[in-house]
Amino acid sequence: KAVVSTQSTGICEKEDTGSPILAQTTVTPEASPAMNHTVDIAAEPTLLEMFGATTSDPNVVQYTVVHQGLPPYDEALQPNFSAFICSRNNGVLFENELIQIGVKSDFKAAEGRLTVFYGNKSQLPLQNFRTQLFVGQNDGEALKLEGQPISQLISAGAQVPQIITATCASMFLDIPILQISFSVGGDTKSVVVRLPLMLHKFCEGMPMSPQEFFARWKNLGAPEQEFQKVFKSTKPMEQDFIRGKVQGFGLEVLEGVDPRIDNFVAAGIVHTIGAKIGCLVRLEPSKPAQMYRLTMRSAKEGVAELLVNFLAQDL
């Protein structure tokens, strides 16, 4: 069932005592030179450059509805989605012969702003263009999404942006879904993609001394506050690579805590409207075995397991 009908145009400014993770970015849909190539996911700055002038008729718009409960989704449609877990906030989410969907994201405390770009790659207009958002069945009150109204027409070779704002009210479990539908050449098409919105996108690194870390680690000793996972590495186990993944996850790598120099110790705070949730991490790589042991402790039950499973996907 539809639970929210929205027409928000931007992120809410909120007073926050912590330092921002990323500065807010405003995207203006200005005309840009047409280009005859698709966007490489590694070339983030070209998202606004691949198409010609933006086409948008203010008299013909549709309002994005947010539903509770996820629709069927095929992971094969987004083979590079794992790159958005730790390393990316910007890039291409989906692309076929008709449309390219890109995203540019910014997060500050418990607020997020995603600008989604819909680029028409065909020689025909995309008509009756509609977007819908879906959150997990149990996440309706935890993750609040609002979608800006968007034109129902995207001309051939044009690109239209849509701003989606997110508020992390409390811990949420599922990655939200964006579903678009349109008609082209008399055929109706539908595309379902995941949005790069996970709980750790609202995480900010927390510096602390070794003494502070050990004191906090000891205080989070209840079984439900810890989760540990041992898993096989799927990527290079170089120190700089691992450090980049941990930092990209929103954690502060702490120096001088673990006597083993190959290990990583990190800390962060997940910002929600209701509370700030502290997280402590110990990551132990074993290059000879090509394995990791990842341990996390968090004050809120369920957070450690959720975040460990996300981080393990990108190591």
PDB file of C-alpha atoms in Angstrom:
ATOM      1  CA  LYS A   1       0.000   0.000   0.000  1.00  0.00           C
ATOM      2  CA  ALA A   2       1.066   3.567  -0.611  1.00  0.00           C
ATOM      3  CA  VAL A   3       1.943   5.295   2.629  1.00  0.00           C
ATOM      4  CA  VAL A   4       3.408   8.649   1.581  1.00  0.00           C
ATOM      5  CA  SER A   5       2.845  10.986  -1.355  1.00  0.00           C
ATOM      6  CA  THR A   6       5.530  13.627  -1.545  1.00  0.00           C
ATOM      7  CA  GLN A   7       6.906  16.601  -3.386  1.00  0.00           C
ATOM      8  CA  SER A   8       9.947  17.653  -1.419  1.00  0.00           C
ATOM      9  CA  THR A   9      12.626  19.688  -3.200  1.00  0.00           C
ATOM     10  CA  GLY A  10      15.622  19.341  -0.909  1.00  0.00           C
ATOM     11  CA  ILE A  11      17.242  18.245   2.272  1.00  0.00           C
ATOM     12  CA  CYS A  12      16.107  19.599   5.598  1.00  0.00           C
ATOM     13  CA  GLU A  13      18.706  21.683   7.408  1.00  0.00           C
ATOM     14  CA  LYS A  14      19.052  20.466  10.960  1.00  0.00           C
ATOM     15  CA  GLU A  15      21.200  21.616  13.822  1.00  0.00           C
ATOM     16  CA  ASP A  16      23.915  19.061  14.517  1.00  0.00           C
ATOM     17  CA  THR A  17      26.704  19.213  17.053  1.00  0.00           C
ATOM     18  CA  GLY A  18      28.922  16.835  15.080  1.00  0.00           C
ATOM     19  CA  SER A  19      30.975  17.694  12.043  1.00  0.00           C
ATOM     20  CA  PRO A  20      29.404  17.029   8.618  1.00  0.00           C
ATOM     21  CA  ILE A  21      30.468  13.952   6.727  1.00  0.00           C
ATOM     22  CA  LEU A  22      29.919  15.532   3.318  1.00  0.00           C
ATOM     23  CA  ALA A  23      28.935  19.010   2.297  1.00  0.00           C
ATOM     24  CA  GLN A  24      25.486  19.377   0.752  1.00  0.00           C
ATOM     25  CA  THR A  25      25.542  19.610  -3.039  1.00  0.00           C
ATOM     26  CA  THR A  26      22.948  21.389  -5.133  1.00  0.00           C
ATOM     27  CA  VAL A  27      22.543  20.194  -8.720  1.00  0.00           C
ATOM     28  CA  THR A  28      21.088  22.587 -11.293  1.00  0.00           C
ATOM     29  CA  PRO A  29      19.732  20.974 -14.472  1.00  0.00           C
ATOM     30  CA  GLU A  30      21.508  23.259 -16.952  1.00  0.00           C
ATOM     31  CA  ALA A  31      21.984  22.521 -20.629  1.00  0.00           C
ATOM     32  CA  SER A  32      25.213  20.717 -21.485  1.00  0.00           C
ATOM     33  CA  PRO A  33      26.844  19.600 -24.753  1.00  0.00           C
ATOM     34  CA  ALA A  34      25.543  16.339 -26.188  1.00  0.00           C
ATOM     35  CA  MET A  35      27.992  13.444 -26.169  1.00  0.00           C
ATOM     36  CA  ASN A  36      27.988  10.189 -28.109  1.00  0.00           C
ATOM     37  CA  HIS A  37      29.240   7.832 -25.424  1.00  0.00           C
ATOM     38  CA  THR A  38      27.846   6.181 -22.329  1.00  0.00           C
ATOM     39  CA  VAL A  39      29.108   6.918 -18.858  1.00  0.00           C
ATOM     40  CA  ASP A  40      31.796   4.703 -17.362  1.00  0.00           C
ATOM     41  CA  ILE A  41      31.024   4.040 -13.702  1.00  0.00           C
ATOM     42  CA  ALA A  42      34.630   5.003 -12.918  1.00  0.00           C
ATOM     43  CA  ALA A  43      34.145   8.462 -14.469  1.00  0.00           C
ATOM     44  CA  GLU A  44      31.749  10.061 -12.006  1.00  0.00           C
ATOM     45  CA  PRO A  45      31.974  13.726 -13.157  1.00  0.00           C
ATOM     46  CA  THR A  46      30.454  12.931 -16.577  1.00  0.00           C
ATOM     47  CA  LEU A  47      26.983  12.090 -15.232  1.00  0.00           C
ATOM     48  CA  LEU A  48      25.698  15.548 -16.163  1.00  0.00           C
ATOM     49  CA  GLU A  49      27.614  15.747 -19.430  1.00  0.00           C
ATOM     50  CA  MET A  50      26.545  12.760 -21.520  1.00  0.00           C
ATOM     51  CA  PHE A  51      23.184  14.171 -22.658  1.00  0.00           C
ATOM     52  CA  GLY A  52      21.938  17.422 -24.119  1.00  0.00           C
ATOM     53  CA  ALA A  53      19.643  19.971 -22.551  1.00  0.00           C
ATOM     54  CA  THR A  54      17.275  18.843 -19.816  1.00  0.00           C
ATOM     55  CA  THR A  55      13.671  18.526 -20.947  1.00  0.00           C
ATOM     56  CA  SER A  56      11.000  19.114 -18.330  1.00  0.00           C
ATOM     57  CA  ASP A  57       7.464  20.395 -18.729  1.00  0.00           C
ATOM     58  CA  PRO A  58       6.346  21.900 -15.371  1.00  0.00           C
ATOM     59  CA  ASN A  59       2.720  21.412 -16.386  1.00  0.00           C
ATOM     60  CA  VAL A  60       3.113  17.650 -16.815  1.00  0.00           C
ATOM     61  CA  VAL A  61       4.650  16.170 -13.667  1.00  0.00           C
ATOM     62  CA  GLN A  62       4.063  13.095 -11.561  1.00  0.00           C
ATOM     63  CA  TYR A  63       4.504  12.769  -7.817  1.00  0.00           C
ATOM     64  CA  THR A  64       6.579   9.934  -6.420  1.00  0.00           C
ATOM     65  CA  VAL A  65       4.723   7.615  -4.071  1.00  0.00           C
ATOM     66  CA  VAL A  66       6.564   5.702  -1.335  1.00  0.00           C
ATOM     67  CA  HIS A  67       5.389   2.140  -0.689  1.00  0.00           C
ATOM     68  CA  GLN A  68       6.121  -0.201   2.202  1.00  0.00           C
ATOM     69  CA  GLY A  69       7.312  -3.662   1.180  1.00  0.00           C
ATOM     70  CA  LEU A  70       9.916  -4.432  -1.505  1.00  0.00           C
ATOM     71  CA  PRO A  71       9.013  -5.598  -5.038  1.00  0.00           C
ATOM     72  CA  PRO A  72      10.880  -8.465  -6.777  1.00  0.00           C
ATOM     73  CA  TYR A  73      14.436  -7.491  -7.712  1.00  0.00           C
ATOM     74  CA  ASP A  74      17.081  -9.076  -9.945  1.00  0.00           C
ATOM     75  CA  GLU A  75      20.621  -8.518  -8.609  1.00  0.00           C
ATOM     76  CA  ALA A  76      22.070  -9.270 -12.054  1.00  0.00           C
ATOM     77  CA  LEU A  77      20.745  -5.898 -13.263  1.00  0.00           C
ATOM     78  CA  GLN A  78      23.265  -4.085 -11.017  1.00  0.00           C
ATOM     79  CA  PRO A  79      26.493  -6.100 -11.119  1.00  0.00           C
ATOM     80  CA  ASN A  80      28.547  -3.171  -9.795  1.00  0.00           C
ATOM     81  CA  PHE A  81      26.265  -2.304  -6.882  1.00  0.00           C
ATOM     82  CA  SER A  82      28.770  -3.551  -4.279  1.00  0.00           C
ATOM     83  CA  ALA A  83      30.992  -0.593  -5.232  1.00  0.00           C
ATOM     84  CA  PHE A  84      28.403   1.696  -3.625  1.00  0.00           C
ATOM     85  CA  ILE A  85      28.719  -0.034  -0.238  1.00  0.00           C
ATOM     86  CA  CYS A  86      32.098   1.421   0.732  1.00  0.00           C
ATOM     87  CA  SER A  87      33.690   3.231  -2.173  1.00  0.00           C
ATOM     88  CA  ARG A  88      31.055   5.257  -3.973  1.00  0.00           C
ATOM     89  CA  ASN A  89      28.293   7.765  -3.458  1.00  0.00           C
ATOM     90  CA  ASN A  90      28.237   8.717  -7.153  1.00  0.00           C
ATOM     91  CA  GLY A  91      28.040   6.632 -10.310  1.00  0.00           C
ATOM     92  CA  VAL A  92      25.849   4.658 -12.690  1.00  0.00           C
ATOM     93  CA  LEU A  93      23.173   2.483 -11.094  1.00  0.00           C
ATOM     94  CA  PHE A  94      21.740   0.941 -14.253  1.00  0.00           C
ATOM     95  CA  GLU A  95      22.106   1.156 -18.006  1.00  0.00           C
ATOM     96  CA  ASN A  96      20.602  -0.490 -21.067  1.00  0.00           C
ATOM     97  CA  GLU A  97      19.989   0.518 -24.676  1.00  0.00           C
ATOM     98  CA  LEU A  98      17.130   2.869 -23.710  1.00  0.00           C
ATOM     99  CA  ILE A  99      18.048   4.540 -20.421  1.00  0.00           C
ATOM    100  CA  GLN A 100      20.893   5.280 -18.068  1.00  0.00           C
ATOM    101  CA  ILE A 101      20.217   5.855 -14.372  1.00  0.00           C
ATOM    102  CA  GLY A 102      22.952   7.618 -12.400  1.00  0.00           C
ATOM    103  CA  VAL A 103      23.126   8.945  -8.859  1.00  0.00           C
ATOM    104  CA  LYS A 104      24.990  11.600  -6.886  1.00  0.00           C
ATOM    105  CA  SER A 105      24.624  11.352  -3.091  1.00  0.00           C
ATOM    106  CA  ASP A 106      25.451  13.501  -0.083  1.00  0.00           C
ATOM    107  CA  PHE A 107      24.932  12.698   3.591  1.00  0.00           C
ATOM    108  CA  LYS A 108      25.043  14.847   6.708  1.00  0.00           C
ATOM    109  CA  ALA A 109      24.197  13.378  10.121  1.00  0.00           C
ATOM    110  CA  ALA A 110      20.774  11.676   9.804  1.00  0.00           C
ATOM    111  CA  GLU A 111      19.893  13.334   6.491  1.00  0.00           C
ATOM    112  CA  GLY A 112      20.698  12.250   2.941  1.00  0.00           C
ATOM    113  CA  ARG A 113      20.156  13.774  -0.478  1.00  0.00           C
ATOM    114  CA  LEU A 114      20.285  11.682  -3.657  1.00  0.00           C
ATOM    115  CA  THR A 115      20.064  13.278  -7.085  1.00  0.00           C
ATOM    116  CA  VAL A 116      19.030  10.568  -9.531  1.00  0.00           C
ATOM    117  CA  PHE A 117      19.655  11.245 -13.226  1.00  0.00           C
ATOM    118  CA  TYR A 118      17.453   9.661 -15.902  1.00  0.00           C
ATOM    119  CA  GLY A 119      19.106   9.834 -19.333  1.00  0.00           C
ATOM    120  CA  ASN A 120      17.200   8.903 -22.485  1.00  0.00           C
ATOM    121  CA  LYS A 121      19.631   7.026 -24.773  1.00  0.00           C
ATOM    122  CA  SER A 122      17.057   6.281 -27.442  1.00  0.00           C
ATOM    123  CA  GLN A 123      15.994   8.244 -30.524  1.00  0.00           C
ATOM    124  CA  LEU A 124      12.424   8.441 -29.257  1.00  0.00           C
ATOM    125  CA  PRO A 125      10.888  10.300 -26.299  1.00  0.00           C
ATOM    126  CA  LEU A 126      10.209   8.436 -23.056  1.00  0.00           C
ATOM    127  CA  GLN A 127       6.557   9.115 -22.256  1.00  0.00           C
ATOM    128  CA  ASN A 128       4.360   8.516 -19.199  1.00  0.00           C
ATOM    129  CA  PHE A 129       7.573   8.449 -17.149  1.00  0.00           C
ATOM    130  CA  ARG A 130       6.843   7.506 -13.532  1.00  0.00           C
ATOM    131  CA  THR A 131       8.921   6.694 -10.466  1.00  0.00           C
ATOM    132  CA  GLN A 132       8.010   4.829  -7.281  1.00  0.00           C
ATOM    133  CA  LEU A 133      10.027   4.237  -4.118  1.00  0.00           C
ATOM    134  CA  PHE A 134       9.854   1.150  -1.886  1.00  0.00           C
ATOM    135  CA  VAL A 135      11.208   0.659   1.628  1.00  0.00           C
ATOM    136  CA  GLY A 136      11.373  -2.597   3.599  1.00  0.00           C
ATOM    137  CA  GLN A 137       8.204  -4.006   5.097  1.00  0.00           C
ATOM    138  CA  ASN A 138       9.372  -3.081   8.609  1.00  0.00           C
ATOM    139  CA  ASP A 139      11.225   0.127   7.664  1.00  0.00           C
ATOM    140  CA  GLY A 140       8.302   2.460   7.026  1.00  0.00           C
ATOM    141  CA  GLU A 141       8.893   4.518  10.166  1.00  0.00           C
ATOM    142  CA  ALA A 142      12.676   4.075  10.243  1.00  0.00           C
ATOM    143  CA  LEU A 143      13.623   5.429   6.792  1.00  0.00           C
ATOM    144  CA  LYS A 144      11.673   8.395   5.463  1.00  0.00           C
ATOM    145  CA  LEU A 145      11.976   9.046   1.721  1.00  0.00           C
ATOM    146  CA  GLU A 146      10.616  11.947  -0.289  1.00  0.00           C
ATOM    147  CA  GLY A 147      10.809  12.294  -4.060  1.00  0.00           C
ATOM    148  CA  GLN A 148      10.694  15.562  -5.991  1.00  0.00           C
ATOM    149  CA  PRO A 149       8.030  15.782  -8.729  1.00  0.00           C
ATOM    150  CA  ILE A 150       9.414  14.837 -12.145  1.00  0.00           C
ATOM    151  CA  SER A 151       8.342  15.402 -15.747  1.00  0.00           C
ATOM    152  CA  GLN A 152       6.426  12.598 -17.444  1.00  0.00           C
ATOM    153  CA  LEU A 153       8.324  13.297 -20.689  1.00  0.00           C
ATOM    154  CA  ILE A 154      12.065  12.872 -21.352  1.00  0.00           C
ATOM    155  CA  SER A 155      12.993  13.856 -24.898  1.00  0.00           C
ATOM    156  CA  ALA A 156      15.396  11.845 -27.033  1.00  0.00           C
ATOM    157  CA  GLY A 157      18.991  12.443 -25.912  1.00  0.00           C
ATOM    158  CA  ALA A 158      17.924  14.435 -22.822  1.00  0.00           C
ATOM    159  CA  GLN A 159      18.524  13.931 -19.124  1.00  0.00           C
ATOM    160  CA  VAL A 160      16.232  14.786 -16.216  1.00  0.00           C
ATOM    161  CA  PRO A 161      17.322  14.884 -12.538  1.00  0.00           C
ATOM    162  CA  GLN A 162      15.138  13.961  -9.581  1.00  0.00           C
ATOM    163  CA  ILE A 163      16.039  14.790  -5.990  1.00  0.00           C
ATOM    164  CA  ILE A 164      15.223  12.164  -3.363  1.00  0.00           C
ATOM    165  CA  THR A 165      15.726  13.082   0.283  1.00  0.00           C
ATOM    166  CA  ALA A 166      16.181  10.509   3.043  1.00  0.00           C
ATOM    167  CA  THR A 167      15.853  10.810   6.802  1.00  0.00           C
ATOM    168  CA  CYS A 168      17.208   8.045   9.030  1.00  0.00           C
ATOM    169  CA  ALA A 169      14.735   8.077  11.915  1.00  0.00           C
ATOM    170  CA  SER A 170      16.013   4.824  13.431  1.00  0.00           C
ATOM    171  CA  MET A 171      17.749   1.586  12.461  1.00  0.00           C
ATOM    172  CA  PHE A 172      16.468   0.230   9.122  1.00  0.00           C
ATOM    173  CA  LEU A 173      17.284  -3.131   7.575  1.00  0.00           C
ATOM    174  CA  ASP A 174      16.555  -3.239   3.846  1.00  0.00           C
ATOM    175  CA  ILE A 175      18.046  -1.374   0.901  1.00  0.00           C
ATOM    176  CA  PRO A 176      15.252   0.718  -0.662  1.00  0.00           C
ATOM    177  CA  ILE A 177      14.107   0.144  -4.228  1.00  0.00           C
ATOM    178  CA  LEU A 178      13.469   2.610  -7.051  1.00  0.00           C
ATOM    179  CA  GLN A 179      11.054   1.475  -9.754  1.00  0.00           C
ATOM    180  CA  ILE A 180      10.605   3.452 -12.955  1.00  0.00           C
ATOM    181  CA  SER A 181       8.150   2.864 -15.796  1.00  0.00           C
ATOM    182  CA  PHE A 182       7.704   4.567 -19.154  1.00  0.00           C
ATOM    183  CA  SER A 183       6.433   3.997 -22.666  1.00  0.00           C
ATOM    184  CA  VAL A 184       8.608   4.253 -25.766  1.00  0.00           C
ATOM    185  CA  GLY A 185       7.604   3.482 -29.352  1.00  0.00           C
ATOM    186  CA  GLY A 186       4.299   2.074 -28.140  1.00  0.00           C
ATOM    187  CA  ASP A 187       5.883  -0.381 -25.670  1.00  0.00           C
ATOM    188  CA  THR A 188       5.734  -0.096 -21.870  1.00  0.00           C
ATOM    189  CA  LYS A 189       8.975  -0.656 -19.998  1.00  0.00           C
ATOM    190  CA  SER A 190       9.794  -1.068 -16.308  1.00  0.00           C
ATOM    191  CA  VAL A 191      13.131  -0.989 -14.471  1.00  0.00           C
ATOM    192  CA  VAL A 192      13.709  -1.893 -10.809  1.00  0.00           C
ATOM    193  CA  VAL A 193      16.991  -0.864  -9.123  1.00  0.00           C
ATOM    194  CA  ARG A 194      18.384  -0.626  -5.616  1.00  0.00           C
ATOM    195  CA  LEU A 195      19.294   2.801  -4.275  1.00  0.00           C
ATOM    196  CA  PRO A 196      22.655   3.125  -2.432  1.00  0.00           C
ATOM    197  CA  LEU A 197      20.963   3.850   0.895  1.00  0.00           C
ATOM    198  CA  MET A 198      22.150   1.681   3.776  1.00  0.00           C
ATOM    199  CA  LEU A 199      22.348   2.377   7.503  1.00  0.00           C
ATOM    200  CA  HIS A 200      26.107   2.999   7.409  1.00  0.00           C
ATOM    201  CA  LYS A 201      25.659   5.853   4.905  1.00  0.00           C
ATOM    202  CA  PHE A 202      24.615   7.833   7.991  1.00  0.00           C
ATOM    203  CA  CYS A 203      27.796   6.820   9.865  1.00  0.00           C
ATOM    204  CA  GLU A 204      30.505   9.305  10.849  1.00  0.00           C
ATOM    205  CA  GLY A 205      33.992   8.348  11.979  1.00  0.00           C
ATOM    206  CA  MET A 206      34.751   8.819  15.665  1.00  0.00           C
ATOM    207  CA  PRO A 207      38.361   9.504  16.733  1.00  0.00           C
ATOM    208  CA  MET A 208      39.421   8.170  20.125  1.00  0.00           C
ATOM    209  CA  SER A 209      42.526   7.126  22.031  1.00  0.00           C
ATOM    210  CA  PRO A 210      43.473   3.466  22.592  1.00  0.00           C
ATOM    211  CA  GLN A 211      42.421   3.838  26.228  1.00  0.00           C
ATOM    212  CA  GLU A 212      38.981   5.131  25.212  1.00  0.00           C
ATOM    213  CA  PHE A 213      38.557   2.348  22.674  1.00  0.00           C
ATOM    214  CA  PHE A 214      39.367  -0.435  25.146  1.00  0.00           C
ATOM    215  CA  ALA A 215      37.075   1.084  27.790  1.00  0.00           C
ATOM    216  CA  ARG A 216      34.165   1.324  25.355  1.00  0.00           C
ATOM    217  CA  TRP A 217      34.872  -2.150  23.936  1.00  0.00           C
ATOM    218  CA  LYS A 218      34.748  -3.623  27.414  1.00  0.00           C
ATOM    219  CA  ASN A 219      31.459  -1.887  28.202  1.00  0.00           C
ATOM    220  CA  LEU A 220      29.849  -3.447  25.092  1.00  0.00           C
ATOM    221  CA  GLY A 221      30.368  -6.987  26.272  1.00  0.00           C
ATOM    222  CA  ALA A 222      26.831  -8.388  26.103  1.00  0.00           C
ATOM    223  CA  PRO A 223      26.352 -11.204  23.545  1.00  0.00           C
ATOM    224  CA  GLU A 224      23.653  -9.307  21.656  1.00  0.00           C
ATOM    225  CA  GLN A 225      25.998  -6.319  21.230  1.00  0.00           C
ATOM    226  CA  GLU A 226      28.661  -8.221  19.267  1.00  0.00           C
ATOM    227  CA  PHE A 227      28.714  -9.910  15.894  1.00  0.00           C
ATOM    228  CA  GLN A 228      31.665 -11.681  14.291  1.00  0.00           C
ATOM    229  CA  LYS A 229      32.095 -13.061  10.788  1.00  0.00           C
ATOM    230  CA  VAL A 230      34.921 -15.061   9.194  1.00  0.00           C
ATOM    231  CA  PHE A 231      34.884 -14.955   5.412  1.00  0.00           C
ATOM    232  CA  LYS A 232      36.960 -15.408   2.279  1.00  0.00           C
ATOM    233  CA  SER A 233      38.496 -12.366   0.621  1.00  0.00           C
ATOM    234  CA  THR A 234      37.258 -11.607  -2.887  1.00  0.00           C
ATOM    235  CA  LYS A 235      39.572  -8.648  -3.560  1.00  0.00           C
ATOM    236  CA  PRO A 236      43.241  -7.668  -3.049  1.00  0.00           C
ATOM    237  CA  MET A 237      44.253  -7.695   0.619  1.00  0.00           C
ATOM    238  CA  GLU A 238      46.612  -4.726   0.445  1.00  0.00           C
ATOM    239  CA  GLN A 239      46.775  -2.392   3.437  1.00  0.00           C
ATOM    240  CA  ASP A 240      45.837   0.751   1.491  1.00  0.00           C
ATOM    241  CA  PHE A 241      42.904  -1.030  -0.156  1.00  0.00           C
ATOM    242  CA  ILE A 242      41.535  -2.271   3.176  1.00  0.00           C
ATOM    243  CA  ARG A 243      42.015   1.112   4.846  1.00  0.00           C
ATOM    244  CA  GLY A 244      40.113   2.788   2.017  1.00  0.00           C
ATOM    245  CA  LYS A 245      37.201   0.379   2.372  1.00  0.00           C
ATOM    246  CA  VAL A 246      36.971   0.869   6.144  1.00  0.00           C
ATOM    247  CA  GLN A 247      37.108   4.651   5.819  1.00  0.00           C
ATOM    248  CA  GLY A 248      34.662   4.589   2.908  1.00  0.00           C
ATOM    249  CA  PHE A 249      32.246   2.708   5.143  1.00  0.00           C
ATOM    250  CA  GLY A 250      32.111   5.796   7.372  1.00  0.00           C
ATOM    251  CA  LEU A 251      34.506   4.640  10.110  1.00  0.00           C
ATOM    252  CA  GLU A 252      37.586   6.292  11.615  1.00  0.00           C
ATOM    253  CA  VAL A 253      40.653   4.055  11.477  1.00  0.00           C
ATOM    254  CA  LEU A 254      42.380   4.253  14.868  1.00  0.00           C
ATOM    255  CA  GLU A 255      46.155   4.039  15.114  1.00  0.00           C
ATOM    256  CA  GLY A 256      48.135   2.391  17.909  1.00  0.00           C
ATOM    257  CA  VAL A 257      45.269   0.295  19.270  1.00  0.00           C
ATOM    258  CA  ASP A 258      46.072  -3.197  17.949  1.00  0.00           C
ATOM    259  CA  PRO A 259      49.662  -4.430  18.438  1.00  0.00           C
ATOM    260  CA  ARG A 260      49.441  -6.379  15.160  1.00  0.00           C
ATOM    261  CA  ILE A 261      50.146  -3.848  12.417  1.00  0.00           C
ATOM    262  CA  ASP A 262      48.155  -5.805   9.812  1.00  0.00           C
ATOM    263  CA  ASN A 263      44.953  -5.464  11.825  1.00  0.00           C
ATOM    264  CA  PHE A 264      42.539  -2.545  11.622  1.00  0.00           C
ATOM    265  CA  VAL A 265      40.640  -1.003  14.520  1.00  0.00           C
ATOM    266  CA  ALA A 266      37.966   1.603  13.788  1.00  0.00           C
ATOM    267  CA  ALA A 267      35.074   3.482  15.375  1.00  0.00           C
ATOM    268  CA  GLY A 268      32.043   5.413  14.204  1.00  0.00           C
ATOM    269  CA  ILE A 269      28.657   6.825  15.121  1.00  0.00           C
ATOM    270  CA  VAL A 270      25.495   6.068  13.151  1.00  0.00           C
ATOM    271  CA  HIS A 271      23.282   9.152  13.199  1.00  0.00           C
ATOM    272  CA  THR A 272      19.534   8.663  13.499  1.00  0.00           C
ATOM    273  CA  ILE A 273      16.850  11.112  14.551  1.00  0.00           C
ATOM    274  CA  GLY A 274      16.164   9.102  17.683  1.00  0.00           C
ATOM    275  CA  ALA A 275      19.718   8.363  18.833  1.00  0.00           C
ATOM    276  CA  LYS A 276      23.391   8.204  17.956  1.00  0.00           C
ATOM    277  CA  ILE A 277      24.547   4.585  17.759  1.00  0.00           C
ATOM    278  CA  GLY A 278      28.215   3.919  18.501  1.00  0.00           C
ATOM    279  CA  CYS A 279      30.089   1.166  16.624  1.00  0.00           C
ATOM    280  CA  LEU A 280      33.519  -0.348  17.336  1.00  0.00           C
ATOM    281  CA  VAL A 281      35.296  -2.549  14.789  1.00  0.00           C
ATOM    282  CA  ARG A 282      38.265  -4.928  14.695  1.00  0.00           C
ATOM    283  CA  LEU A 283      39.248  -6.314  11.289  1.00  0.00           C
ATOM    284  CA  GLU A 284      41.885  -9.072  11.131  1.00  0.00           C
ATOM    285  CA  PRO A 285      43.160  -9.947   7.631  1.00  0.00           C
ATOM    286  CA  SER A 286      45.071 -13.193   6.987  1.00  0.00           C
ATOM    287  CA  LYS A 287      46.858 -12.906   3.648  1.00  0.00           C
ATOM    288  CA  PRO A 288      48.222 -16.492   3.669  1.00  0.00           C
ATOM    289  CA  ALA A 289      44.685 -17.864   4.075  1.00  0.00           C
ATOM    290  CA  GLN A 290      43.031 -15.062   2.066  1.00  0.00           C
ATOM    291  CA  MET A 291      40.526 -14.722   4.899  1.00  0.00           C
ATOM    292  CA  TYR A 292      39.144 -11.993   7.169  1.00  0.00           C
ATOM    293  CA  ARG A 293      37.798 -12.067  10.695  1.00  0.00           C
ATOM    294  CA  LEU A 294      35.557  -9.066  11.255  1.00  0.00           C
ATOM    295  CA  THR A 295      34.207  -8.241  14.709  1.00  0.00           C
ATOM    296  CA  MET A 296      31.893  -5.363  15.581  1.00  0.00           C
ATOM    297  CA  ARG A 297      30.317  -4.217  18.815  1.00  0.00           C
ATOM    298  CA  SER A 298      27.438  -1.759  19.036  1.00  0.00           C
ATOM    299  CA  ALA A 299      25.168  -0.535  21.802  1.00  0.00           C
ATOM    300  CA  LYS A 300      21.997  -1.288  19.826  1.00  0.00           C
ATOM    301  CA  GLU A 301      21.088  -4.906  19.228  1.00  0.00           C
ATOM    302  CA  GLY A 302      21.132  -5.919  15.569  1.00  0.00           C
ATOM    303  CA  VAL A 303      23.319  -3.066  14.325  1.00  0.00           C
ATOM    304  CA  ALA A 304      26.605  -4.993  14.538  1.00  0.00           C
ATOM    305  CA  GLU A 305      25.250  -7.923  12.499  1.00  0.00           C
ATOM    306  CA  LEU A 306      23.719  -5.649   9.867  1.00  0.00           C
ATOM    307  CA  LEU A 307      26.860  -3.563   9.348  1.00  0.00           C
ATOM    308  CA  VAL A 308      29.276  -6.510   9.422  1.00  0.00           C
ATOM    309  CA  ASN A 309      27.328  -8.203   6.639  1.00  0.00           C
ATOM    310  CA  PHE A 310      27.420  -5.032   4.544  1.00  0.00           C
ATOM    311  CA  LEU A 311      31.136  -4.399   5.032  1.00  0.00           C
ATOM    312  CA  ALA A 312      32.030  -8.018   4.289  1.00  0.00           C
ATOM    313  CA  GLN A 313      30.414  -7.710   0.830  1.00  0.00           C
ATOM    314  CA  ASP A 314      33.063  -5.225  -0.294  1.00  0.00           C
ATOM    315  CA  LEU A 315      36.243  -6.834   1.076  1.00  0.00           C
TER     316      LEU A 315
END
